[in-house]
Amino acid sequence: MEKDEFIRIRNSYLTAAAPIRSSEHLKGRERGLASLVNALSSPGRHAFIHGHRGVGKTSLAQTAAFSLPGRADPIIAACERNGSFGQVVSDIIKKALQLNPLETKTARNLNLGASFAGFGGNFGLSGEKAPLEVNIKSISDAVFCFQSCVKFLGRDLVVLIDEFDQLPPTEAASFAHFLKQLSDQNVPVTLILCGIAESVESLFEEHASVFRQVHTEKVERLGLTPRMEIIQDAAGALNIEIESGFSGRIAQISDGWPSFVHLIADKVFTSAYDAGEKRVTKQSYEMGLKEAVSSVELTLKRQYETALHKNQKKYEHVIWAVSADKFLDVNLDMVWSHYIWICNQINVSPVDRNNVTTKLNQMCKSDYGKIILKPRRANYTFSEKMMRAYARLRAESDGGVQLGAENPTP
Ligand SMILES: Nc1ncnc2c1ncn2[C@@H]1O[C@H](COP(=O)(O)OP(=O)(O)OP(=O)(O)O)[C@@H](O)[C@H]1O
Ligand SMILES: [Mg+2]
């Protein structure tokens, strides 16, 4: 296989940097996808998709939005930090009407038809050449705009609003009222909201009546089988064999964060291809892990380095110990037993238990990047859950220690 062809196939199967839109590549989400499609097929229903950062929310949301039967392609918008309800709605309307924000046009050129005539002023379409602004000042403006949009396009709309957690609570609350208005007024628009859960949970409680119209779907980390499927599918397409020992390790290191499965598999297969192998060898596996370590996103790397305080020996094994457990929140006793196991594996003499506790507590401070949180007494967890995968990757690549919940330490 030529390199170009290899890269083309690799990039279509291993997409660490892009969300998935097709059910063929979306692994392990059959149930969630089916219940979303089912719920969103009934009129007046909306959906909220939530889960930890990087768990695969956008992929599930986009695949669902693109697979609703008999519906046009969704409009996809994302919220910005400190964005507003008005900005998001305006962005959606512009996308629906395919207005180019860089262009200036007159109302006549736009030919939006009678349905928008009454709204001309708010659109900045006074007949003069002016930037295309859609000024949404209230929830009823937004409802009116959506109604007009649906009428103008002659079809209903599917709208995916991603990164919903970025909105300040008051702006998110406007969306709650907006959802209710859309349903009450029978506007044929389906909204799919997508975001990290915690910040939005309170919204659910406050607006319980609204959220009865909302199907919620929690996205969990990927199970072991779908992780293996991602790797096996890529292996098949690239025509490079991989032993279950290696693919199993990639799956375990990833800890169920799909971007890690994609990233590590990508680097391992690329190393194998570059070495002219038909079958992944130990060398190309290890080379792949090294490559993966250096391509992990900067935010994770930076936090890890800050936590190390330039002292790999003192802190790193404790970080690894937190990443080794099968639970996201780890009890101190478990951290300790993982720590001892790790030290034995690499022939390092362990520090005493008080020392480990001190280090754990230090790493909760901003000086140490707050890499660890203490959700309850004597319990520890990474502030960024994906860190578990990065720590396992570092442990195996730099320290030769194989960590993973599926391979429990004694
Ligand atoms: N079910 C899946 N099967 C295979 N790959 C997946 C799956 N879900 C997500 N991915 C891959 O994992 C990566 C992260 O997915 P996605 O962007 O959907 O996560 P997210 O939860 O929206 O992340 P963020 O919180 O950063 O927005 C993407 O590269 C995507 O290709
Ligand atoms: Mg996302």
Tab-separated table of C-alpha atoms and ligand atoms in Angstrom:
chain	number	residue	atom	x	y	z
A	1	MET	CA	0.000	0.000	0.000
A	2	GLU	CA	1.354	3.457	-0.925
A	3	LYS	CA	1.824	5.907	1.936
A	4	ASP	CA	-0.887	8.252	0.579
A	5	GLU	CA	-3.369	5.426	0.542
A	6	PHE	CA	-2.295	4.314	4.030
A	7	ILE	CA	-2.817	7.826	5.393
A	8	ARG	CA	-6.190	8.185	3.712
A	9	ILE	CA	-7.493	4.937	5.185
A	10	ARG	CA	-5.888	5.568	8.580
A	11	ASN	CA	-7.482	9.010	8.800
A	12	SER	CA	-10.901	7.690	8.004
A	13	TYR	CA	-10.758	5.028	10.739
A	14	LEU	CA	-8.658	6.732	13.387
A	15	THR	CA	-10.063	10.167	14.046
A	16	ALA	CA	-8.572	11.313	17.353
A	17	ALA	CA	-9.253	14.927	16.511
A	18	ALA	CA	-12.669	14.905	14.894
A	19	PRO	CA	-16.129	13.870	16.025
A	20	ILE	CA	-17.854	11.015	14.265
A	21	ARG	CA	-20.994	11.436	12.174
A	22	SER	CA	-21.742	7.964	10.916
A	23	SER	CA	-23.030	4.977	12.820
A	24	GLU	CA	-20.514	2.749	11.017
A	25	HIS	CA	-17.638	4.346	12.951
A	26	LEU	CA	-19.529	5.071	16.163
A	27	LYS	CA	-18.730	2.103	18.409
A	28	GLY	CA	-20.530	0.966	21.514
A	29	ARG	CA	-23.355	3.477	21.320
A	30	GLU	CA	-26.051	1.369	19.679
A	31	ARG	CA	-28.462	1.653	22.585
A	32	GLY	CA	-27.950	5.377	23.147
A	33	LEU	CA	-28.225	6.119	19.457
A	34	ALA	CA	-31.415	4.107	19.065
A	35	SER	CA	-33.124	5.721	22.028
A	36	LEU	CA	-32.125	9.211	20.881
A	37	VAL	CA	-33.408	8.629	17.367
A	38	ASN	CA	-36.562	7.133	18.778
A	39	ALA	CA	-37.187	10.015	21.181
A	40	LEU	CA	-36.417	12.719	18.637
A	41	SER	CA	-38.731	11.207	16.072
A	42	SER	CA	-41.742	12.304	18.109
A	43	PRO	CA	-42.766	15.941	17.652
A	44	GLY	CA	-42.041	18.487	20.378
A	45	ARG	CA	-39.229	16.476	21.917
A	46	HIS	CA	-35.679	17.641	22.390
A	47	ALA	CA	-32.547	15.993	23.742
A	48	PHE	CA	-29.724	16.733	26.114
A	49	ILE	CA	-26.548	14.698	25.767
A	50	HIS	CA	-24.078	14.929	28.617
A	51	GLY	CA	-20.973	13.285	30.038
A	52	HIS	CA	-17.362	13.976	30.952
A	53	ARG	CA	-15.087	15.933	28.671
A	54	GLY	CA	-13.835	13.845	25.757
A	55	VAL	CA	-16.130	10.906	26.368
A	56	GLY	CA	-17.792	11.114	22.945
A	57	LYS	CA	-20.791	13.428	23.386
A	58	THR	CA	-20.418	15.366	20.155
A	59	SER	CA	-19.959	12.153	18.166
A	60	LEU	CA	-23.130	10.621	19.564
A	61	ALA	CA	-25.034	13.895	19.109
A	62	GLN	CA	-23.919	14.384	15.512
A	63	THR	CA	-24.509	10.784	14.517
A	64	ALA	CA	-28.009	10.944	16.018
A	65	ALA	CA	-28.736	14.298	14.363
A	66	PHE	CA	-27.627	12.999	10.963
A	67	SER	CA	-29.612	9.793	11.261
A	68	LEU	CA	-33.065	11.159	12.060
A	69	PRO	CA	-35.275	9.632	9.384
A	70	GLY	CA	-36.801	12.004	6.837
A	71	ARG	CA	-35.067	15.091	8.191
A	72	ALA	CA	-32.673	17.492	6.522
A	73	ASP	CA	-29.081	17.760	7.735
A	74	PRO	CA	-28.821	19.401	11.159
A	75	ILE	CA	-27.577	22.905	11.812
A	76	ILE	CA	-24.617	22.678	14.142
A	77	ALA	CA	-23.752	25.533	16.475
A	78	ALA	CA	-21.435	25.759	19.459
A	79	CYS	CA	-21.628	27.961	22.520
A	80	GLU	CA	-18.671	30.072	23.499
A	81	ARG	CA	-17.458	30.861	26.957
A	82	ASN	CA	-19.534	33.761	28.227
A	83	GLY	CA	-21.652	33.604	25.098
A	84	SER	CA	-25.287	34.605	25.221
A	85	PHE	CA	-28.621	33.106	24.284
A	86	GLY	CA	-29.057	35.821	21.652
A	87	GLN	CA	-25.684	35.127	20.044
A	88	VAL	CA	-26.305	31.408	19.789
A	89	VAL	CA	-29.781	31.818	18.309
A	90	SER	CA	-28.512	34.430	15.887
A	91	ASP	CA	-25.732	32.094	14.792
A	92	ILE	CA	-28.227	29.300	14.203
A	93	ILE	CA	-30.549	31.517	12.136
A	94	LYS	CA	-27.663	32.711	9.995
A	95	LYS	CA	-26.542	29.156	9.400
A	96	ALA	CA	-30.085	28.025	8.600
A	97	LEU	CA	-30.500	30.822	6.070
A	98	GLN	CA	-26.915	30.398	4.867
A	99	LEU	CA	-26.106	34.031	5.503
A	100	ASN	CA	-22.429	34.754	5.207
A	101	PRO	CA	-21.411	36.956	8.142
A	102	LEU	CA	-18.593	38.519	6.103
A	103	GLU	CA	-20.887	39.704	3.346
A	104	THR	CA	-23.019	42.775	3.325
A	105	LYS	CA	-26.202	42.538	1.341
A	106	THR	CA	-29.356	44.502	0.978
A	107	ALA	CA	-32.630	43.082	2.108
A	108	ARG	CA	-33.769	42.840	-1.510
A	109	ASN	CA	-30.714	40.824	-2.529
A	110	LEU	CA	-31.349	38.431	0.272
A	111	ASN	CA	-34.846	37.765	-0.941
A	112	LEU	CA	-35.869	36.195	2.300
A	113	GLY	CA	-39.515	36.413	1.369
A	114	ALA	CA	-42.497	37.827	3.166
A	115	SER	CA	-42.087	35.777	6.288
A	116	PHE	CA	-39.105	37.810	7.405
A	117	ALA	CA	-40.446	41.170	6.236
A	118	GLY	CA	-41.722	42.189	9.626
A	119	PHE	CA	-38.435	41.255	11.167
A	120	GLY	CA	-36.329	43.278	8.725
A	121	GLY	CA	-35.329	45.862	11.294
A	122	ASN	CA	-34.015	43.307	13.696
A	123	PHE	CA	-32.076	41.619	10.952
A	124	GLY	CA	-30.352	44.836	10.011
A	125	LEU	CA	-31.946	44.454	6.606
A	126	SER	CA	-33.286	47.945	6.243
A	127	GLY	CA	-32.514	48.134	2.538
A	128	GLU	CA	-29.175	49.803	3.115
A	129	LYS	CA	-25.992	47.834	2.709
A	130	ALA	CA	-25.225	46.659	6.197
A	131	PRO	CA	-23.547	43.706	7.875
A	132	LEU	CA	-25.924	40.835	8.304
A	133	GLU	CA	-26.818	41.044	11.905
A	134	VAL	CA	-29.576	39.035	13.481
A	135	ASN	CA	-30.394	40.767	16.715
A	136	ILE	CA	-32.229	38.512	19.102
A	137	LYS	CA	-33.264	40.555	22.101
A	138	SER	CA	-35.746	38.237	23.751
A	139	ILE	CA	-37.051	34.709	23.851
A	140	SER	CA	-40.082	35.706	21.802
A	141	ASP	CA	-37.770	37.201	19.119
A	142	ALA	CA	-36.062	33.838	19.009
A	143	VAL	CA	-39.319	31.893	18.729
A	144	PHE	CA	-40.520	34.229	15.991
A	145	CYS	CA	-37.260	33.855	14.096
A	146	PHE	CA	-37.409	30.083	14.253
A	147	GLN	CA	-41.035	30.120	13.103
A	148	SER	CA	-40.141	32.386	10.191
A	149	CYS	CA	-37.147	30.284	9.348
A	150	VAL	CA	-39.186	27.092	9.214
A	151	LYS	CA	-41.771	28.817	7.031
A	152	PHE	CA	-39.168	30.290	4.739
A	153	LEU	CA	-37.294	27.010	4.279
A	154	GLY	CA	-40.480	25.014	4.017
A	155	ARG	CA	-39.220	22.270	6.317
A	156	ASP	CA	-38.641	21.573	9.975
A	157	LEU	CA	-35.246	22.092	11.558
A	158	VAL	CA	-32.865	19.930	13.533
A	159	VAL	CA	-30.429	22.039	15.534
A	160	LEU	CA	-27.461	20.750	17.503
A	161	ILE	CA	-26.158	23.157	20.134
A	162	ASP	CA	-22.799	21.923	21.388
A	163	GLU	CA	-20.615	23.024	24.332
A	164	PHE	CA	-23.774	24.070	26.150
A	165	ASP	CA	-21.901	24.067	29.477
A	166	GLN	CA	-19.922	27.112	28.331
A	167	LEU	CA	-22.957	29.387	28.678
A	168	PRO	CA	-23.407	31.344	31.909
A	169	PRO	CA	-26.323	29.949	33.960
A	170	THR	CA	-28.715	32.806	33.147
A	171	GLU	CA	-28.189	32.328	29.407
A	172	ALA	CA	-28.636	28.577	29.716
A	173	ALA	CA	-31.849	29.240	31.614
A	174	SER	CA	-33.122	31.273	28.645
A	175	PHE	CA	-32.751	28.132	26.578
A	176	ALA	CA	-34.932	26.288	29.072
A	177	HIS	CA	-37.735	28.835	28.556
A	178	PHE	CA	-37.106	28.846	24.830
A	179	LEU	CA	-37.486	25.055	24.649
A	180	LYS	CA	-40.787	25.312	26.445
A	181	GLN	CA	-42.036	28.041	24.076
A	182	LEU	CA	-41.050	26.035	21.003
A	183	SER	CA	-42.975	23.025	22.232
A	184	ASP	CA	-45.980	25.039	23.468
A	185	GLN	CA	-46.245	26.883	20.174
A	186	ASN	CA	-45.746	23.777	18.090
A	187	VAL	CA	-42.745	25.126	16.224
A	188	PRO	CA	-41.312	22.176	14.287
A	189	VAL	CA	-37.764	22.508	15.553
A	190	THR	CA	-35.821	19.757	17.286
A	191	LEU	CA	-33.047	20.917	19.582
A	192	ILE	CA	-30.192	18.691	20.655
A	193	LEU	CA	-28.142	20.212	23.458
A	194	CYS	CA	-24.779	18.765	24.249
A	195	GLY	CA	-22.379	19.506	27.080
A	196	ILE	CA	-20.554	18.511	30.231
A	197	ALA	CA	-23.114	17.552	32.822
A	198	GLU	CA	-22.401	19.111	36.185
A	199	SER	CA	-22.950	22.719	35.207
A	200	VAL	CA	-26.281	21.921	33.631
A	201	GLU	CA	-27.685	19.623	36.282
A	202	SER	CA	-28.939	22.516	38.390
A	203	LEU	CA	-30.745	23.834	35.343
A	204	PHE	CA	-32.632	20.569	35.145
A	205	GLU	CA	-33.696	20.844	38.740
A	206	GLU	CA	-34.870	24.436	38.428
A	207	HIS	CA	-36.804	23.891	35.258
A	208	ALA	CA	-38.194	20.462	35.860
A	209	SER	CA	-41.370	21.098	33.860
A	210	VAL	CA	-39.394	22.068	30.764
A	211	PHE	CA	-37.150	19.124	30.884
A	212	ARG	CA	-40.036	16.713	30.769
A	213	GLN	CA	-39.925	17.452	27.053
A	214	VAL	CA	-36.255	16.628	26.964
A	215	HIS	CA	-34.785	13.175	26.478
A	216	THR	CA	-31.500	13.018	28.388
A	217	GLU	CA	-28.721	10.707	27.423
A	218	LYS	CA	-25.656	10.196	29.559
A	219	VAL	CA	-22.529	9.215	27.656
A	220	GLU	CA	-20.231	6.870	29.551
A	221	ARG	CA	-16.667	5.886	28.770
A	222	LEU	CA	-16.430	3.268	26.030
A	223	GLY	CA	-16.607	-0.378	27.035
A	224	LEU	CA	-13.759	-2.758	26.317
A	225	THR	CA	-15.388	-4.416	23.289
A	226	PRO	CA	-16.059	-1.192	21.352
A	227	ARG	CA	-12.506	-0.043	22.135
A	228	MET	CA	-11.193	-3.246	20.575
A	229	GLU	CA	-13.549	-2.827	17.615
A	230	ILE	CA	-12.068	0.568	16.772
A	231	ILE	CA	-8.601	-1.014	16.662
A	232	GLN	CA	-9.692	-4.151	14.794
A	233	ASP	CA	-11.611	-2.187	12.150
A	234	ALA	CA	-8.560	-0.034	11.505
A	235	ALA	CA	-6.278	-3.095	11.417
A	236	GLY	CA	-8.538	-4.752	8.849
A	237	ALA	CA	-8.732	-1.684	6.642
A	238	LEU	CA	-4.982	-1.024	6.842
A	239	ASN	CA	-4.164	-4.674	6.345
A	240	ILE	CA	-1.822	-4.779	9.337
A	241	GLU	CA	-2.361	-7.486	11.924
A	242	ILE	CA	-2.277	-6.700	15.600
A	243	GLU	CA	-2.126	-9.307	18.347
A	244	SER	CA	-4.765	-9.101	21.044
A	245	GLY	CA	-1.976	-8.519	23.590
A	246	PHE	CA	-1.185	-5.165	21.969
A	247	SER	CA	-4.734	-4.132	21.114
A	248	GLY	CA	-5.811	-5.126	24.627
A	249	ARG	CA	-3.126	-2.908	26.112
A	250	ILE	CA	-4.153	0.050	23.926
A	251	ALA	CA	-7.729	-0.481	25.085
A	252	GLN	CA	-6.688	-0.625	28.748
A	253	ILE	CA	-4.422	2.407	28.615
A	254	SER	CA	-7.180	4.435	26.958
A	255	ASP	CA	-9.409	3.868	29.991
A	256	GLY	CA	-12.430	4.156	27.678
A	257	TRP	CA	-11.632	7.649	26.392
A	258	PRO	CA	-12.120	7.155	22.680
A	259	SER	CA	-9.655	9.816	21.560
A	260	PHE	CA	-6.887	7.837	23.291
A	261	VAL	CA	-7.847	4.636	21.486
A	262	HIS	CA	-7.677	6.507	18.185
A	263	LEU	CA	-4.453	8.343	18.999
A	264	ILE	CA	-2.471	5.344	20.239
A	265	ALA	CA	-3.744	3.008	17.524
A	266	ASP	CA	-2.922	5.650	14.911
A	267	LYS	CA	0.685	5.959	16.143
A	268	VAL	CA	1.203	2.199	16.542
A	269	PHE	CA	-0.094	1.361	13.040
A	270	THR	CA	1.922	4.214	11.562
A	271	SER	CA	5.100	2.925	13.221
A	272	ALA	CA	4.327	-0.560	11.922
A	273	TYR	CA	3.704	0.730	8.389
A	274	ASP	CA	6.892	2.815	8.425
A	275	ALA	CA	8.856	-0.273	9.513
A	276	GLY	CA	7.339	-2.231	6.622
A	277	GLU	CA	5.536	-4.639	8.963
A	278	LYS	CA	2.489	-6.720	8.122
A	279	ARG	CA	2.034	-7.388	11.779
A	280	VAL	CA	2.636	-5.032	14.704
A	281	THR	CA	5.853	-5.919	16.543
A	282	LYS	CA	6.948	-5.037	20.073
A	283	GLN	CA	9.262	-2.355	18.657
A	284	SER	CA	6.594	-0.606	16.644
A	285	TYR	CA	4.128	-0.892	19.537
A	286	GLU	CA	6.600	0.815	21.875
A	287	MET	CA	7.555	3.385	19.287
A	288	GLY	CA	3.835	4.086	18.778
A	289	LEU	CA	3.314	4.681	22.503
A	290	LYS	CA	6.208	7.163	22.537
A	291	GLU	CA	4.758	9.007	19.565
A	292	ALA	CA	1.373	9.060	21.261
A	293	VAL	CA	2.846	10.543	24.452
A	294	SER	CA	4.281	13.418	22.484
A	295	SER	CA	1.088	14.116	20.545
A	296	VAL	CA	-1.342	14.184	23.439
A	297	GLU	CA	-3.192	17.452	23.763
A	298	LEU	CA	-1.257	20.213	25.461
A	299	THR	CA	-3.667	20.883	28.332
A	300	LEU	CA	-3.241	17.358	29.731
A	301	LYS	CA	0.519	17.424	29.268
A	302	ARG	CA	0.878	20.790	30.935
A	303	GLN	CA	-1.156	19.830	33.975
A	304	TYR	CA	0.824	16.601	34.363
A	305	GLU	CA	4.146	18.446	34.138
A	306	THR	CA	2.985	21.089	36.637
A	307	ALA	CA	2.019	18.325	39.062
A	308	LEU	CA	5.423	16.671	38.719
A	309	HIS	CA	7.118	19.811	39.990
A	310	LYS	CA	10.178	18.825	37.971
A	311	ASN	CA	10.559	15.850	40.272
A	312	GLN	CA	9.562	12.770	38.383
A	313	LYS	CA	10.667	10.327	41.072
A	314	LYS	CA	8.787	11.907	43.936
A	315	TYR	CA	5.376	12.411	42.454
A	316	GLU	CA	4.997	10.449	39.264
A	317	HIS	CA	4.457	7.027	40.829
A	318	VAL	CA	1.716	8.487	43.010
A	319	ILE	CA	0.002	9.892	39.900
A	320	TRP	CA	0.272	6.487	38.259
A	321	ALA	CA	-1.224	4.869	41.355
A	322	VAL	CA	-4.320	7.099	41.096
A	323	SER	CA	-4.697	6.167	37.424
A	324	ALA	CA	-4.503	2.419	38.048
A	325	ASP	CA	-7.830	1.887	39.741
A	326	LYS	CA	-11.059	0.828	38.083
A	327	PHE	CA	-12.965	3.646	39.784
A	328	LEU	CA	-12.667	7.329	38.925
A	329	ASP	CA	-12.676	8.175	42.639
A	330	VAL	CA	-10.038	6.174	44.451
A	331	ASN	CA	-9.876	5.456	48.128
A	332	LEU	CA	-6.549	6.132	49.860
A	333	ASP	CA	-6.076	2.448	50.729
A	334	MET	CA	-6.367	1.564	47.062
A	335	VAL	CA	-3.973	4.319	45.980
A	336	TRP	CA	-1.511	2.961	48.508
A	337	SER	CA	-1.786	-0.622	47.314
A	338	HIS	CA	-1.434	0.417	43.653
A	339	TYR	CA	1.571	2.522	44.656
A	340	ILE	CA	3.306	-0.391	46.350
A	341	TRP	CA	2.554	-2.645	43.390
A	342	ILE	CA	4.001	-0.083	40.973
A	343	CYS	CA	7.166	0.350	43.050
A	344	ASN	CA	7.641	-3.414	43.077
A	345	GLN	CA	7.191	-3.616	39.327
A	346	ILE	CA	9.920	-1.095	38.660
A	347	ASN	CA	12.218	-1.950	41.559
A	348	VAL	CA	11.933	1.354	43.326
A	349	SER	CA	11.844	1.502	47.096
A	350	PRO	CA	8.548	3.033	48.189
A	351	VAL	CA	8.276	6.095	50.415
A	352	ASP	CA	6.149	5.623	53.504
A	353	ARG	CA	2.408	5.929	53.500
A	354	ASN	CA	2.270	9.366	55.162
A	355	ASN	CA	4.479	10.662	52.424
A	356	VAL	CA	2.115	9.399	49.758
A	357	THR	CA	-0.810	11.085	51.511
A	358	THR	CA	1.124	14.347	51.720
A	359	LYS	CA	1.898	14.187	48.016
A	360	LEU	CA	-1.727	13.484	47.151
A	361	ASN	CA	-2.818	16.505	49.172
A	362	GLN	CA	-0.127	18.696	47.630
A	363	MET	CA	-1.296	17.770	44.176
A	364	CYS	CA	-4.753	19.163	45.050
A	365	LYS	CA	-3.178	22.659	45.171
A	366	SER	CA	-2.865	25.088	42.301
A	367	ASP	CA	0.921	25.029	42.625
A	368	TYR	CA	0.655	21.463	41.420
A	369	GLY	CA	-1.885	22.238	38.707
A	370	LYS	CA	-4.711	20.894	40.883
A	371	ILE	CA	-4.244	17.649	39.011
A	372	ILE	CA	-6.046	15.844	41.840
A	373	LEU	CA	-9.277	16.612	43.666
A	374	LYS	CA	-10.468	15.260	46.966
A	375	PRO	CA	-14.199	14.722	46.510
A	376	ARG	CA	-14.593	13.120	49.936
A	377	ARG	CA	-12.364	12.417	52.890
A	378	ALA	CA	-9.616	9.939	51.973
A	379	ASN	CA	-10.791	9.798	48.344
A	380	TYR	CA	-8.879	11.106	45.390
A	381	THR	CA	-9.692	11.647	41.736
A	382	PHE	CA	-8.132	13.444	38.770
A	383	SER	CA	-9.687	16.860	38.204
A	384	GLU	CA	-9.627	16.058	34.476
A	385	LYS	CA	-10.826	12.491	34.180
A	386	MET	CA	-9.053	11.896	30.872
A	387	MET	CA	-5.791	12.295	32.802
A	388	ARG	CA	-6.172	8.636	33.801
A	389	ALA	CA	-5.467	7.625	30.224
A	390	TYR	CA	-2.529	10.006	29.879
A	391	ALA	CA	-1.009	8.810	33.167
A	392	ARG	CA	-1.346	5.158	32.099
A	393	LEU	CA	0.221	5.993	28.763
A	394	ARG	CA	3.175	7.691	30.475
A	395	ALA	CA	3.499	4.806	32.947
A	396	GLU	CA	3.805	2.251	30.162
A	397	SER	CA	5.858	4.318	27.762
A	398	ASP	CA	8.301	5.873	30.259
A	399	GLY	CA	8.224	3.337	33.085
A	400	GLY	CA	7.277	0.058	31.447
A	401	VAL	CA	4.436	-0.438	33.947
A	402	GLN	CA	1.208	-1.831	32.543
A	403	LEU	CA	-1.718	-0.231	34.331
A	404	GLY	CA	-5.391	-0.783	33.687
A	405	ALA	CA	-8.520	-1.557	35.603
A	406	GLU	CA	-9.113	-4.668	33.546
A	407	ASN	CA	-5.749	-5.921	34.646
A	408	PRO	CA	-6.109	-5.261	38.371
A	409	THR	CA	-3.110	-4.844	40.534
A	410	PRO	CA	-3.040	-7.437	43.323
B	1	LIG	N1	-18.438	5.779	20.010
B	1	LIG	C1	-17.260	6.099	19.463
B	1	LIG	N2	-16.594	5.212	18.711
B	1	LIG	C2	-15.406	5.537	18.161
B	1	LIG	N3	-14.822	6.722	18.309
B	1	LIG	C3	-15.430	7.659	19.050
B	1	LIG	C4	-16.684	7.401	19.667
B	1	LIG	N4	-17.066	8.489	20.335
B	1	LIG	C5	-16.106	9.400	20.159
B	1	LIG	N5	-15.115	8.926	19.369
B	1	LIG	C6	-13.875	9.659	19.013
B	1	LIG	O1	-13.382	10.206	20.222
B	1	LIG	C7	-12.987	11.556	20.087
B	1	LIG	C8	-13.727	12.431	21.088
B	1	LIG	O2	-15.098	12.413	20.764
B	1	LIG	P1	-16.061	13.662	20.886
B	1	LIG	O3	-15.433	14.877	20.293
B	1	LIG	O4	-17.361	13.238	20.363
B	1	LIG	O5	-16.097	13.815	22.480
B	1	LIG	P2	-16.763	14.947	23.359
B	1	LIG	O6	-17.320	14.287	24.565
B	1	LIG	O7	-17.686	15.768	22.549
B	1	LIG	O8	-15.484	15.806	23.754
B	1	LIG	P3	-15.468	17.289	24.354
B	1	LIG	O9	-15.940	17.167	25.758
B	1	LIG	O10	-14.003	17.657	24.268
B	1	LIG	O11	-16.339	18.125	23.507
B	1	LIG	C9	-13.232	11.905	18.638
B	1	LIG	O12	-12.009	11.857	18.002
B	1	LIG	C10	-14.119	10.810	18.071
B	1	LIG	O13	-13.719	10.507	16.764
B	2	MG	MG	-17.716	17.795	22.121
